[in-house]
C-alpha cells in the first residue's frame, strides 16, 4: 500500500504564502496525474490544481494566478500558494493517479486568518 505524506500546512495571515509538499512512500509507476484537492468546513472536497504526466496544469478558477502546482521529482508534488485568502482555508489533500491505482494523502490543514 502506497502512502502519500503531505507537509507544509499551517496558519498564515491573509496575503501570506505557504508551500505544500506531498511525497509517495514508494515508487508509483506510470502516474497519469498528480493533484491537490481541498475541503473547506461544511463543503465538499474540490479539485484545486492538477498536473499531468506531460506537464500540463489546470487550476480551479479562484486560485488561478495565485497557486502553482509542480512535480518536483518522480513521486513528489508541491503546491505553492501565494496571496492567500480566508476562503482558501481548509484541509488540503494530495492525490496521485496511475493506470492501476489512485492514492490519497491524509490531508494537511491550511488556515488563513488574521
PDB file of N, CA and C in Angstrom:
ATOM      1  N   UNK A   1       0.841  -1.185   0.000  1.00  0.00           N
ATOM      2  CA  UNK A   1       0.000   0.000   0.000  1.00  0.00           C
ATOM      3  C   UNK A   1       0.890   1.254   0.000  1.00  0.00           C
ATOM      4  N   UNK A   2       0.667   2.106  -0.962  1.00  0.00           N
ATOM      5  CA  UNK A   2       1.436   3.343  -1.044  1.00  0.00           C
ATOM      6  C   UNK A   2       0.824   4.372  -0.118  1.00  0.00           C
ATOM      7  N   UNK A   3       1.661   5.076   0.594  1.00  0.00           N
ATOM      8  CA  UNK A   3       1.202   6.190   1.427  1.00  0.00           C
ATOM      9  C   UNK A   3       1.687   7.505   0.828  1.00  0.00           C
ATOM     10  N   UNK A   4       0.809   8.469   0.831  1.00  0.00           N
ATOM     11  CA  UNK A   4       1.180   9.823   0.415  1.00  0.00           C
ATOM     12  C   UNK A   4       1.272  10.673   1.675  1.00  0.00           C
ATOM     13  N   UNK A   5       2.407  11.310   1.865  1.00  0.00           N
ATOM     14  CA  UNK A   5       2.638  12.096   3.073  1.00  0.00           C
ATOM     15  C   UNK A   5       2.739  13.562   2.701  1.00  0.00           C
ATOM     16  N   UNK A   6       1.812  14.338   3.236  1.00  0.00           N
ATOM     17  CA  UNK A   6       1.774  15.772   2.959  1.00  0.00           C
ATOM     18  C   UNK A   6       2.452  16.547   4.080  1.00  0.00           C
ATOM     19  N   UNK A   7       2.978  17.704   3.741  1.00  0.00           N
ATOM     20  CA  UNK A   7       3.582  18.585   4.726  1.00  0.00           C
ATOM     21  C   UNK A   7       3.443  20.021   4.245  1.00  0.00           C
ATOM     22  N   UNK A   8       3.635  20.954   5.180  1.00  0.00           N
ATOM     23  CA  UNK A   8       3.671  22.361   4.811  1.00  0.00           C
ATOM     24  C   UNK A   8       2.452  23.167   5.181  1.00  0.00           C
ATOM     25  N   UNK A   9       1.419  22.537   5.714  1.00  0.00           N
ATOM     26  CA  UNK A   9       0.244  23.299   6.117  1.00  0.00           C
ATOM     27  C   UNK A   9       0.512  24.111   7.370  1.00  0.00           C
ATOM     28  N   UNK A  10      -0.451  24.944   7.731  1.00  0.00           N
ATOM     29  CA  UNK A  10      -0.305  25.748   8.932  1.00  0.00           C
ATOM     30  C   UNK A  10      -1.208  26.950   8.934  1.00  0.00           C
ATOM     31  N   UNK A  11      -0.915  27.869   9.834  1.00  0.00           N
ATOM     32  CA  UNK A  11      -1.677  29.105   9.985  1.00  0.00           C
ATOM     33  C   UNK A  11      -0.904  30.246   9.331  1.00  0.00           C
ATOM     34  N   UNK A  12      -1.579  31.013   8.499  1.00  0.00           N
ATOM     35  CA  UNK A  12      -0.935  32.132   7.819  1.00  0.00           C
ATOM     36  C   UNK A  12      -1.918  33.288   7.741  1.00  0.00           C
ATOM     37  N   UNK A  13      -1.392  34.505   7.727  1.00  0.00           N
ATOM     38  CA  UNK A  13      -2.247  35.685   7.614  1.00  0.00           C
ATOM     39  C   UNK A  13      -2.684  35.892   6.168  1.00  0.00           C
ATOM     40  N   UNK A  14      -3.803  36.547   5.969  1.00  0.00           N
ATOM     41  CA  UNK A  14      -4.223  36.876   4.598  1.00  0.00           C
ATOM     42  C   UNK A  14      -3.111  37.617   3.863  1.00  0.00           C
ATOM     43  N   UNK A  15      -2.910  37.224   2.608  1.00  0.00           N
ATOM     44  CA  UNK A  15      -1.836  37.796   1.808  1.00  0.00           C
ATOM     45  C   UNK A  15      -0.530  37.038   1.903  1.00  0.00           C
ATOM     46  N   UNK A  16      -0.453  36.101   2.822  1.00  0.00           N
ATOM     47  CA  UNK A  16       0.766  35.324   3.019  1.00  0.00           C
ATOM     48  C   UNK A  16       0.889  34.161   2.057  1.00  0.00           C
ATOM     49  N   UNK A  17       1.941  33.378   2.255  1.00  0.00           N
ATOM     50  CA  UNK A  17       2.235  32.253   1.364  1.00  0.00           C
ATOM     51  C   UNK A  17       2.510  30.989   2.170  1.00  0.00           C
ATOM     52  N   UNK A  18       2.209  29.869   1.538  1.00  0.00           N
ATOM     53  CA  UNK A  18       2.563  28.553   2.067  1.00  0.00           C
ATOM     54  C   UNK A  18       2.948  27.661   0.902  1.00  0.00           C
ATOM     55  N   UNK A  19       3.787  26.679   1.180  1.00  0.00           N
ATOM     56  CA  UNK A  19       4.139  25.682   0.174  1.00  0.00           C
ATOM     57  C   UNK A  19       3.830  24.306   0.733  1.00  0.00           C
ATOM     58  N   UNK A  20       2.951  23.599   0.063  1.00  0.00           N
ATOM     59  CA  UNK A  20       2.610  22.226   0.444  1.00  0.00           C
ATOM     60  C   UNK A  20       3.427  21.255  -0.396  1.00  0.00           C
ATOM     61  N   UNK A  21       3.842  20.169   0.246  1.00  0.00           N
ATOM     62  CA  UNK A  21       4.558  19.113  -0.463  1.00  0.00           C
ATOM     63  C   UNK A  21       3.905  17.777  -0.179  1.00  0.00           C
ATOM     64  N   UNK A  22       4.021  16.868  -1.124  1.00  0.00           N
ATOM     65  CA  UNK A  22       3.443  15.529  -0.986  1.00  0.00           C
ATOM     66  C   UNK A  22       4.418  14.535  -1.602  1.00  0.00           C
ATOM     67  N   UNK A  23       4.788  13.535  -0.818  1.00  0.00           N
ATOM     68  CA  UNK A  23       5.717  12.519  -1.291  1.00  0.00           C
ATOM     69  C   UNK A  23       5.118  11.133  -1.112  1.00  0.00           C
ATOM     70  N   UNK A  24       5.286  10.299  -2.114  1.00  0.00           N
ATOM     71  CA  UNK A  24       4.828   8.915  -2.034  1.00  0.00           C
ATOM     72  C   UNK A  24       5.868   8.078  -1.301  1.00  0.00           C
ATOM     73  N   UNK A  25       5.381   7.091  -0.536  1.00  0.00           N
ATOM     74  CA  UNK A  25       6.280   6.264   0.276  1.00  0.00           C
ATOM     75  C   UNK A  25       7.114   5.306  -0.571  1.00  0.00           C
ATOM     76  N   UNK A  26       6.650   5.041  -1.768  1.00  0.00           N
ATOM     77  CA  UNK A  26       7.442   4.224  -2.687  1.00  0.00           C
ATOM     78  C   UNK A  26       7.092   4.617  -4.115  1.00  0.00           C
ATOM     79  N   UNK A  27       7.849   4.105  -5.033  1.00  0.00           N
ATOM     80  CA  UNK A  27       7.659   4.466  -6.432  1.00  0.00           C
ATOM     81  C   UNK A  27       6.282   4.028  -6.934  1.00  0.00           C
ATOM     82  N   UNK A  28       5.603   4.937  -7.595  1.00  0.00           N
ATOM     83  CA  UNK A  28       4.339   4.635  -8.267  1.00  0.00           C
ATOM     84  C   UNK A  28       4.620   4.678  -9.759  1.00  0.00           C
ATOM     85  N   UNK A  29       4.375   3.577 -10.424  1.00  0.00           N
ATOM     86  CA  UNK A  29       4.670   3.515 -11.850  1.00  0.00           C
ATOM     87  C   UNK A  29       3.568   4.165 -12.673  1.00  0.00           C
ATOM     88  N   UNK A  30       3.989   4.843 -13.723  1.00  0.00           N
ATOM     89  CA  UNK A  30       3.066   5.389 -14.721  1.00  0.00           C
ATOM     90  C   UNK A  30       2.001   6.293 -14.118  1.00  0.00           C
ATOM     91  N   UNK A  31       2.442   7.260 -13.354  1.00  0.00           N
ATOM     92  CA  UNK A  31       1.498   8.234 -12.807  1.00  0.00           C
ATOM     93  C   UNK A  31       0.924   9.070 -13.951  1.00  0.00           C
ATOM     94  N   UNK A  32      -0.389   9.174 -13.996  1.00  0.00           N
ATOM     95  CA  UNK A  32      -1.041   9.989 -15.023  1.00  0.00           C
ATOM     96  C   UNK A  32      -1.254  11.422 -14.562  1.00  0.00           C
ATOM     97  N   UNK A  33      -1.727  11.566 -13.333  1.00  0.00           N
ATOM     98  CA  UNK A  33      -1.976  12.901 -12.796  1.00  0.00           C
ATOM     99  C   UNK A  33      -1.593  12.971 -11.324  1.00  0.00           C
ATOM    100  N   UNK A  34      -1.141  14.146 -10.934  1.00  0.00           N
ATOM    101  CA  UNK A  34      -0.926  14.495  -9.533  1.00  0.00           C
ATOM    102  C   UNK A  34      -1.789  15.716  -9.264  1.00  0.00           C
ATOM    103  N   UNK A  35      -2.501  15.683  -8.155  1.00  0.00           N
ATOM    104  CA  UNK A  35      -3.477  16.744  -7.912  1.00  0.00           C
ATOM    105  C   UNK A  35      -3.475  17.161  -6.451  1.00  0.00           C
ATOM    106  N   UNK A  36      -4.017  18.350  -6.230  1.00  0.00           N
ATOM    107  CA  UNK A  36      -4.325  18.818  -4.889  1.00  0.00           C
ATOM    108  C   UNK A  36      -5.819  19.137  -4.836  1.00  0.00           C
ATOM    109  N   UNK A  37      -6.459  18.640  -3.806  1.00  0.00           N
ATOM    110  CA  UNK A  37      -7.848  18.932  -3.511  1.00  0.00           C
ATOM    111  C   UNK A  37      -7.905  19.664  -2.178  1.00  0.00           C
ATOM    112  N   UNK A  38      -9.023  20.305  -1.932  1.00  0.00           N
ATOM    113  CA  UNK A  38      -9.223  20.881  -0.607  1.00  0.00           C
ATOM    114  C   UNK A  38     -10.680  20.716  -0.192  1.00  0.00           C
ATOM    115  N   UNK A  39     -10.858  20.692   1.102  1.00  0.00           N
ATOM    116  CA  UNK A  39     -12.214  20.598   1.655  1.00  0.00           C
ATOM    117  C   UNK A  39     -12.355  21.634   2.756  1.00  0.00           C
ATOM    118  N   UNK A  40     -13.212  22.614   2.491  1.00  0.00           N
ATOM    119  CA  UNK A  40     -13.499  23.645   3.480  1.00  0.00           C
ATOM    120  C   UNK A  40     -14.567  23.135   4.439  1.00  0.00           C
ATOM    121  N   UNK A  41     -14.629  23.705   5.637  1.00  0.00           N
ATOM    122  CA  UNK A  41     -15.641  23.267   6.607  1.00  0.00           C
ATOM    123  C   UNK A  41     -17.049  23.355   6.026  1.00  0.00           C
ATOM    124  N   UNK A  42     -17.780  22.256   6.115  1.00  0.00           N
ATOM    125  CA  UNK A  42     -19.154  22.242   5.646  1.00  0.00           C
ATOM    126  C   UNK A  42     -19.326  22.141   4.150  1.00  0.00           C
ATOM    127  N   UNK A  43     -18.227  21.968   3.422  1.00  0.00           N
ATOM    128  CA  UNK A  43     -18.305  21.898   1.967  1.00  0.00           C
ATOM    129  C   UNK A  43     -17.728  20.580   1.468  1.00  0.00           C
ATOM    130  N   UNK A  44     -18.023  20.283   0.205  1.00  0.00           N
ATOM    131  CA  UNK A  44     -17.484  19.077  -0.393  1.00  0.00           C
ATOM    132  C   UNK A  44     -16.037  19.299  -0.839  1.00  0.00           C
ATOM    133  N   UNK A  45     -15.322  18.201  -0.974  1.00  0.00           N
ATOM    134  CA  UNK A  45     -13.949  18.272  -1.455  1.00  0.00           C
ATOM    135  C   UNK A  45     -13.951  18.743  -2.911  1.00  0.00           C
ATOM    136  N   UNK A  46     -13.041  19.666  -3.238  1.00  0.00           N
ATOM    137  CA  UNK A  46     -12.970  20.198  -4.596  1.00  0.00           C
ATOM    138  C   UNK A  46     -11.545  20.132  -5.116  1.00  0.00           C
ATOM    139  N   UNK A  47     -11.445  19.989  -6.440  1.00  0.00           N
ATOM    140  CA  UNK A  47     -10.146  19.970  -7.087  1.00  0.00           C
ATOM    141  C   UNK A  47      -9.594  21.387  -7.154  1.00  0.00           C
ATOM    142  N   UNK A  48      -8.358  21.549  -6.710  1.00  0.00           N
ATOM    143  CA  UNK A  48      -7.711  22.859  -6.707  1.00  0.00           C
ATOM    144  C   UNK A  48      -6.743  22.984  -7.879  1.00  0.00           C
ATOM    145  N   UNK A  49      -5.907  21.960  -8.067  1.00  0.00           N
ATOM    146  CA  UNK A  49      -4.891  22.024  -9.118  1.00  0.00           C
ATOM    147  C   UNK A  49      -4.498  20.618  -9.529  1.00  0.00           C
ATOM    148  N   UNK A  50      -4.141  20.466 -10.793  1.00  0.00           N
ATOM    149  CA  UNK A  50      -3.726  19.156 -11.309  1.00  0.00           C
ATOM    150  C   UNK A  50      -2.583  19.356 -12.285  1.00  0.00           C
ATOM    151  N   UNK A  51      -1.657  18.389 -12.293  1.00  0.00           N
ATOM    152  CA  UNK A  51      -0.581  18.378 -13.271  1.00  0.00           C
ATOM    153  C   UNK A  51      -0.530  16.987 -13.885  1.00  0.00           C
ATOM    154  N   UNK A  52      -0.466  16.944 -15.211  1.00  0.00           N
ATOM    155  CA  UNK A  52      -0.439  15.656 -15.901  1.00  0.00           C
ATOM    156  C   UNK A  52       0.992  15.171 -16.075  1.00  0.00           C
ATOM    157  N   UNK A  53       1.132  13.945 -16.529  1.00  0.00           N
ATOM    158  CA  UNK A  53       2.460  13.377 -16.755  1.00  0.00           C
ATOM    159  C   UNK A  53       3.224  14.164 -17.815  1.00  0.00           C
ATOM    160  N   UNK A  54       2.488  14.836 -18.684  1.00  0.00           N
ATOM    161  CA  UNK A  54       3.142  15.639 -19.705  1.00  0.00           C
ATOM    162  C   UNK A  54       3.445  17.054 -19.261  1.00  0.00           C
ATOM    163  N   UNK A  55       3.062  17.396 -18.038  1.00  0.00           N
ATOM    164  CA  UNK A  55       3.382  18.709 -17.504  1.00  0.00           C
ATOM    165  C   UNK A  55       2.279  19.745 -17.668  1.00  0.00           C
ATOM    166  N   UNK A  56       1.153  19.343 -18.231  1.00  0.00           N
ATOM    167  CA  UNK A  56       0.039  20.271 -18.360  1.00  0.00           C
ATOM    168  C   UNK A  56      -0.606  20.517 -17.001  1.00  0.00           C
ATOM    169  N   UNK A  57      -0.899  21.774 -16.717  1.00  0.00           N
ATOM    170  CA  UNK A  57      -1.506  22.118 -15.431  1.00  0.00           C
ATOM    171  C   UNK A  57      -2.883  22.725 -15.639  1.00  0.00           C
ATOM    172  N   UNK A  58      -3.692  22.582 -14.614  1.00  0.00           N
ATOM    173  CA  UNK A  58      -5.020  23.172 -14.635  1.00  0.00           C
ATOM    174  C   UNK A  58      -5.386  23.568 -13.215  1.00  0.00           C
ATOM    175  N   UNK A  59      -6.128  24.675 -13.082  1.00  0.00           N
ATOM    176  CA  UNK A  59      -6.431  25.214 -11.767  1.00  0.00           C
ATOM    177  C   UNK A  59      -7.897  25.560 -11.637  1.00  0.00           C
ATOM    178  N   UNK A  60      -8.385  25.454 -10.427  1.00  0.00           N
ATOM    179  CA  UNK A  60      -9.715  25.946 -10.099  1.00  0.00           C
ATOM    180  C   UNK A  60      -9.693  27.466 -10.266  1.00  0.00           C
ATOM    181  N   UNK A  61     -10.777  28.038 -10.754  1.00  0.00           N
ATOM    182  CA  UNK A  61     -10.773  29.448 -11.134  1.00  0.00           C
ATOM    183  C   UNK A  61     -10.322  30.380 -10.014  1.00  0.00           C
ATOM    184  N   UNK A  62     -10.729  30.115  -8.795  1.00  0.00           N
ATOM    185  CA  UNK A  62     -10.453  31.059  -7.713  1.00  0.00           C
ATOM    186  C   UNK A  62      -8.975  31.099  -7.320  1.00  0.00           C
ATOM    187  N   UNK A  63      -8.177  30.122  -7.753  1.00  0.00           N
ATOM    188  CA  UNK A  63      -6.762  30.101  -7.369  1.00  0.00           C
ATOM    189  C   UNK A  63      -5.837  30.439  -8.533  1.00  0.00           C
ATOM    190  N   UNK A  64      -6.386  30.604  -9.715  1.00  0.00           N
ATOM    191  CA  UNK A  64      -5.552  30.926 -10.880  1.00  0.00           C
ATOM    192  C   UNK A  64      -4.772  32.208 -10.637  1.00  0.00           C
ATOM    193  N   UNK A  65      -3.477  32.154 -10.957  1.00  0.00           N
ATOM    194  CA  UNK A  65      -2.616  33.308 -10.761  1.00  0.00           C
ATOM    195  C   UNK A  65      -2.044  33.420  -9.366  1.00  0.00           C
ATOM    196  N   UNK A  66      -2.548  32.605  -8.447  1.00  0.00           N
ATOM    197  CA  UNK A  66      -2.054  32.654  -7.062  1.00  0.00           C
ATOM    198  C   UNK A  66      -1.365  31.348  -6.661  1.00  0.00           C
ATOM    199  N   UNK A  67      -1.858  30.225  -7.165  1.00  0.00           N
ATOM    200  CA  UNK A  67      -1.307  28.908  -6.812  1.00  0.00           C
ATOM    201  C   UNK A  67      -0.534  28.340  -8.002  1.00  0.00           C
ATOM    202  N   UNK A  68       0.523  27.587  -7.686  1.00  0.00           N
ATOM    203  CA  UNK A  68       1.297  26.916  -8.720  1.00  0.00           C
ATOM    204  C   UNK A  68       1.585  25.486  -8.292  1.00  0.00           C
ATOM    205  N   UNK A  69       1.176  24.536  -9.127  1.00  0.00           N
ATOM    206  CA  UNK A  69       1.467  23.127  -8.852  1.00  0.00           C
ATOM    207  C   UNK A  69       2.704  22.733  -9.639  1.00  0.00           C
ATOM    208  N   UNK A  70       3.555  21.914  -9.022  1.00  0.00           N
ATOM    209  CA  UNK A  70       4.753  21.458  -9.708  1.00  0.00           C
ATOM    210  C   UNK A  70       5.080  20.034  -9.289  1.00  0.00           C
ATOM    211  N   UNK A  71       5.670  19.328 -10.226  1.00  0.00           N
ATOM    212  CA  UNK A  71       6.123  17.967  -9.941  1.00  0.00           C
ATOM    213  C   UNK A  71       7.621  18.059  -9.695  1.00  0.00           C
ATOM    214  N   UNK A  72       8.027  17.877  -8.455  1.00  0.00           N
ATOM    215  CA  UNK A  72       9.404  18.110  -8.085  1.00  0.00           C
ATOM    216  C   UNK A  72      10.317  16.953  -8.496  1.00  0.00           C
ATOM    217  N   UNK A  73       9.816  15.742  -8.367  1.00  0.00           N
ATOM    218  CA  UNK A  73      10.529  14.587  -8.896  1.00  0.00           C
ATOM    219  C   UNK A  73       9.495  13.513  -9.195  1.00  0.00           C
ATOM    220  N   UNK A  74       9.933  12.306  -9.450  1.00  0.00           N
ATOM    221  CA  UNK A  74       9.039  11.293  -9.977  1.00  0.00           C
ATOM    222  C   UNK A  74       7.863  11.014  -9.050  1.00  0.00           C
ATOM    223  N   UNK A  75       8.029  11.152  -7.747  1.00  0.00           N
ATOM    224  CA  UNK A  75       6.957  10.819  -6.823  1.00  0.00           C
ATOM    225  C   UNK A  75       6.667  11.923  -5.815  1.00  0.00           C
ATOM    226  N   UNK A  76       6.974  13.161  -6.158  1.00  0.00           N
ATOM    227  CA  UNK A  76       6.729  14.288  -5.255  1.00  0.00           C
ATOM    228  C   UNK A  76       6.061  15.426  -6.016  1.00  0.00           C
ATOM    229  N   UNK A  77       5.034  15.996  -5.393  1.00  0.00           N
ATOM    230  CA  UNK A  77       4.327  17.120  -5.997  1.00  0.00           C
ATOM    231  C   UNK A  77       4.183  18.215  -4.940  1.00  0.00           C
ATOM    232  N   UNK A  78       4.251  19.457  -5.392  1.00  0.00           N
ATOM    233  CA  UNK A  78       4.145  20.590  -4.480  1.00  0.00           C
ATOM    234  C   UNK A  78       3.056  21.544  -4.948  1.00  0.00           C
ATOM    235  N   UNK A  79       2.603  22.361  -4.019  1.00  0.00           N
ATOM    236  CA  UNK A  79       1.633  23.412  -4.335  1.00  0.00           C
ATOM    237  C   UNK A  79       2.104  24.692  -3.656  1.00  0.00           C
ATOM    238  N   UNK A  80       2.561  25.640  -4.457  1.00  0.00           N
ATOM    239  CA  UNK A  80       2.951  26.951  -3.937  1.00  0.00           C
ATOM    240  C   UNK A  80       1.711  27.825  -3.914  1.00  0.00           C
ATOM    241  N   UNK A  81       1.379  28.338  -2.742  1.00  0.00           N
ATOM    242  CA  UNK A  81       0.170  29.142  -2.571  1.00  0.00           C
ATOM    243  C   UNK A  81       0.566  30.544  -2.127  1.00  0.00           C
ATOM    244  N   UNK A  82       0.277  31.521  -2.962  1.00  0.00           N
ATOM    245  CA  UNK A  82       0.586  32.919  -2.665  1.00  0.00           C
ATOM    246  C   UNK A  82      -0.699  33.719  -2.541  1.00  0.00           C
ATOM    247  N   UNK A  83      -0.574  34.899  -1.967  1.00  0.00           N
ATOM    248  CA  UNK A  83      -1.722  35.804  -1.820  1.00  0.00           C
ATOM    249  C   UNK A  83      -2.922  35.079  -1.233  1.00  0.00           C
ATOM    250  N   UNK A  84      -2.683  34.368  -0.164  1.00  0.00           N
ATOM    251  CA  UNK A  84      -3.728  33.532   0.425  1.00  0.00           C
ATOM    252  C   UNK A  84      -4.866  34.377   0.976  1.00  0.00           C
ATOM    253  N   UNK A  85      -6.065  33.818   0.853  1.00  0.00           N
ATOM    254  CA  UNK A  85      -7.274  34.471   1.314  1.00  0.00           C
ATOM    255  C   UNK A  85      -7.963  33.592   2.358  1.00  0.00           C
ATOM    256  N   UNK A  86      -8.850  34.184   3.124  1.00  0.00           N
ATOM    257  CA  UNK A  86      -9.571  33.423   4.144  1.00  0.00           C
ATOM    258  C   UNK A  86     -10.329  32.255   3.527  1.00  0.00           C
ATOM    259  N   UNK A  87     -10.832  32.456   2.334  1.00  0.00           N
ATOM    260  CA  UNK A  87     -11.603  31.384   1.684  1.00  0.00           C
ATOM    261  C   UNK A  87     -10.745  30.232   1.182  1.00  0.00           C
ATOM    262  N   UNK A  88      -9.429  30.348   1.299  1.00  0.00           N
ATOM    263  CA  UNK A  88      -8.544  29.226   0.966  1.00  0.00           C
ATOM    264  C   UNK A  88      -8.405  28.257   2.138  1.00  0.00           C
ATOM    265  N   UNK A  89      -8.967  28.612   3.264  1.00  0.00           N
ATOM    266  CA  UNK A  89      -8.899  27.759   4.449  1.00  0.00           C
ATOM    267  C   UNK A  89      -9.560  26.410   4.193  1.00  0.00           C
ATOM    268  N   UNK A  90      -8.906  25.354   4.656  1.00  0.00           N
ATOM    269  CA  UNK A  90      -9.459  24.014   4.520  1.00  0.00           C
ATOM    270  C   UNK A  90      -8.394  22.964   4.709  1.00  0.00           C
ATOM    271  N   UNK A  91      -8.796  21.726   4.562  1.00  0.00           N
ATOM    272  CA  UNK A  91      -7.851  20.606   4.581  1.00  0.00           C
ATOM    273  C   UNK A  91      -7.467  20.306   3.142  1.00  0.00           C
ATOM    274  N   UNK A  92      -6.186  20.275   2.878  1.00  0.00           N
ATOM    275  CA  UNK A  92      -5.677  20.044   1.526  1.00  0.00           C
ATOM    276  C   UNK A  92      -5.174  18.605   1.413  1.00  0.00           C
ATOM    277  N   UNK A  93      -5.626  17.936   0.360  1.00  0.00           N
ATOM    278  CA  UNK A  93      -5.297  16.538   0.138  1.00  0.00           C
ATOM    279  C   UNK A  93      -4.527  16.374  -1.173  1.00  0.00           C
ATOM    280  N   UNK A  94      -3.528  15.539  -1.111  1.00  0.00           N
ATOM    281  CA  UNK A  94      -2.761  15.171  -2.286  1.00  0.00           C
ATOM    282  C   UNK A  94      -3.372  13.922  -2.911  1.00  0.00           C
ATOM    283  N   UNK A  95      -3.342  13.853  -4.229  1.00  0.00           N
ATOM    284  CA  UNK A  95      -3.860  12.694  -4.950  1.00  0.00           C
ATOM    285  C   UNK A  95      -2.909  12.345  -6.086  1.00  0.00           C
ATOM    286  N   UNK A  96      -2.602  11.061  -6.210  1.00  0.00           N
ATOM    287  CA  UNK A  96      -1.784  10.587  -7.330  1.00  0.00           C
ATOM    288  C   UNK A  96      -2.525   9.429  -7.986  1.00  0.00           C
ATOM    289  N   UNK A  97      -2.712   9.545  -9.291  1.00  0.00           N
ATOM    290  CA  UNK A  97      -3.489   8.559 -10.031  1.00  0.00           C
ATOM    291  C   UNK A  97      -2.649   7.967 -11.147  1.00  0.00           C
ATOM    292  N   UNK A  98      -2.613   6.650 -11.173  1.00  0.00           N
ATOM    293  CA  UNK A  98      -1.917   5.971 -12.254  1.00  0.00           C
ATOM    294  C   UNK A  98      -2.914   5.090 -12.985  1.00  0.00           C
ATOM    295  N   UNK A  99      -2.417   4.352 -13.938  1.00  0.00           N
ATOM    296  CA  UNK A  99      -3.298   3.470 -14.687  1.00  0.00           C
ATOM    297  C   UNK A  99      -3.894   2.391 -13.789  1.00  0.00           C
ATOM    298  N   UNK A 100      -3.170   2.006 -12.749  1.00  0.00           N
ATOM    299  CA  UNK A 100      -3.590   0.885 -11.911  1.00  0.00           C
ATOM    300  C   UNK A 100      -4.075   1.279 -10.529  1.00  0.00           C
ATOM    301  N   UNK A 101      -3.867   2.500 -10.114  1.00  0.00           N
ATOM    302  CA  UNK A 101      -4.210   2.840  -8.733  1.00  0.00           C
ATOM    303  C   UNK A 101      -4.500   4.318  -8.576  1.00  0.00           C
ATOM    304  N   UNK A 102      -5.170   4.624  -7.475  1.00  0.00           N
ATOM    305  CA  UNK A 102      -5.391   6.008  -7.069  1.00  0.00           C
ATOM    306  C   UNK A 102      -5.089   6.089  -5.579  1.00  0.00           C
ATOM    307  N   UNK A 103      -4.262   7.053  -5.208  1.00  0.00           N
ATOM    308  CA  UNK A 103      -3.818   7.170  -3.834  1.00  0.00           C
ATOM    309  C   UNK A 103      -4.085   8.563  -3.294  1.00  0.00           C
ATOM    310  N   UNK A 104      -4.450   8.612  -2.008  1.00  0.00           N
ATOM    311  CA  UNK A 104      -4.751   9.878  -1.335  1.00  0.00           C
ATOM    312  C   UNK A 104      -3.856  10.057  -0.120  1.00  0.00           C
ATOM    313  N   UNK A 105      -3.513  11.298   0.158  1.00  0.00           N
ATOM    314  CA  UNK A 105      -2.840  11.620   1.391  1.00  0.00           C
ATOM    315  C   UNK A 105      -3.842  11.776   2.522  1.00  0.00           C
ATOM    316  N   UNK A 106      -3.321  11.979   3.717  1.00  0.00           N
ATOM    317  CA  UNK A 106      -4.175  12.078   4.903  1.00  0.00           C
ATOM    318  C   UNK A 106      -4.724  13.486   5.098  1.00  0.00           C
ATOM    319  N   UNK A 107      -4.176  14.444   4.363  1.00  0.00           N
ATOM    320  CA  UNK A 107      -4.640  15.811   4.469  1.00  0.00           C
ATOM    321  C   UNK A 107      -3.774  16.657   5.379  1.00  0.00           C
ATOM    322  N   UNK A 108      -3.654  17.922   5.028  1.00  0.00           N
ATOM    323  CA  UNK A 108      -2.927  18.878   5.872  1.00  0.00           C
ATOM    324  C   UNK A 108      -3.762  20.153   5.972  1.00  0.00           C
ATOM    325  N   UNK A 109      -3.870  20.670   7.176  1.00  0.00           N
ATOM    326  CA  UNK A 109      -4.740  21.826   7.436  1.00  0.00           C
ATOM    327  C   UNK A 109      -4.042  23.124   7.020  1.00  0.00           C
ATOM    328  N   UNK A 110      -4.773  23.933   6.287  1.00  0.00           N
ATOM    329  CA  UNK A 110      -4.341  25.287   5.950  1.00  0.00           C
ATOM    330  C   UNK A 110      -5.380  26.252   6.506  1.00  0.00           C
ATOM    331  N   UNK A 111      -4.931  27.164   7.338  1.00  0.00           N
ATOM    332  CA  UNK A 111      -5.830  28.153   7.932  1.00  0.00           C
ATOM    333  C   UNK A 111      -5.301  29.541   7.613  1.00  0.00           C
ATOM    334  N   UNK A 112      -6.139  30.335   6.953  1.00  0.00           N
ATOM    335  CA  UNK A 112      -5.773  31.706   6.603  1.00  0.00           C
ATOM    336  C   UNK A 112      -6.622  32.634   7.460  1.00  0.00           C
ATOM    337  N   UNK A 113      -5.954  33.308   8.388  1.00  0.00           N
ATOM    338  CA  UNK A 113      -6.686  34.135   9.345  1.00  0.00           C
ATOM    339  C   UNK A 113      -5.751  35.169   9.953  1.00  0.00           C
ATOM    340  N   UNK A 114      -6.322  36.315  10.265  1.00  0.00           N
ATOM    341  CA  UNK A 114      -5.532  37.342  10.932  1.00  0.00           C
ATOM    342  C   UNK A 114      -5.692  37.239  12.444  1.00  0.00           C
TER     343      UNK A 114
END
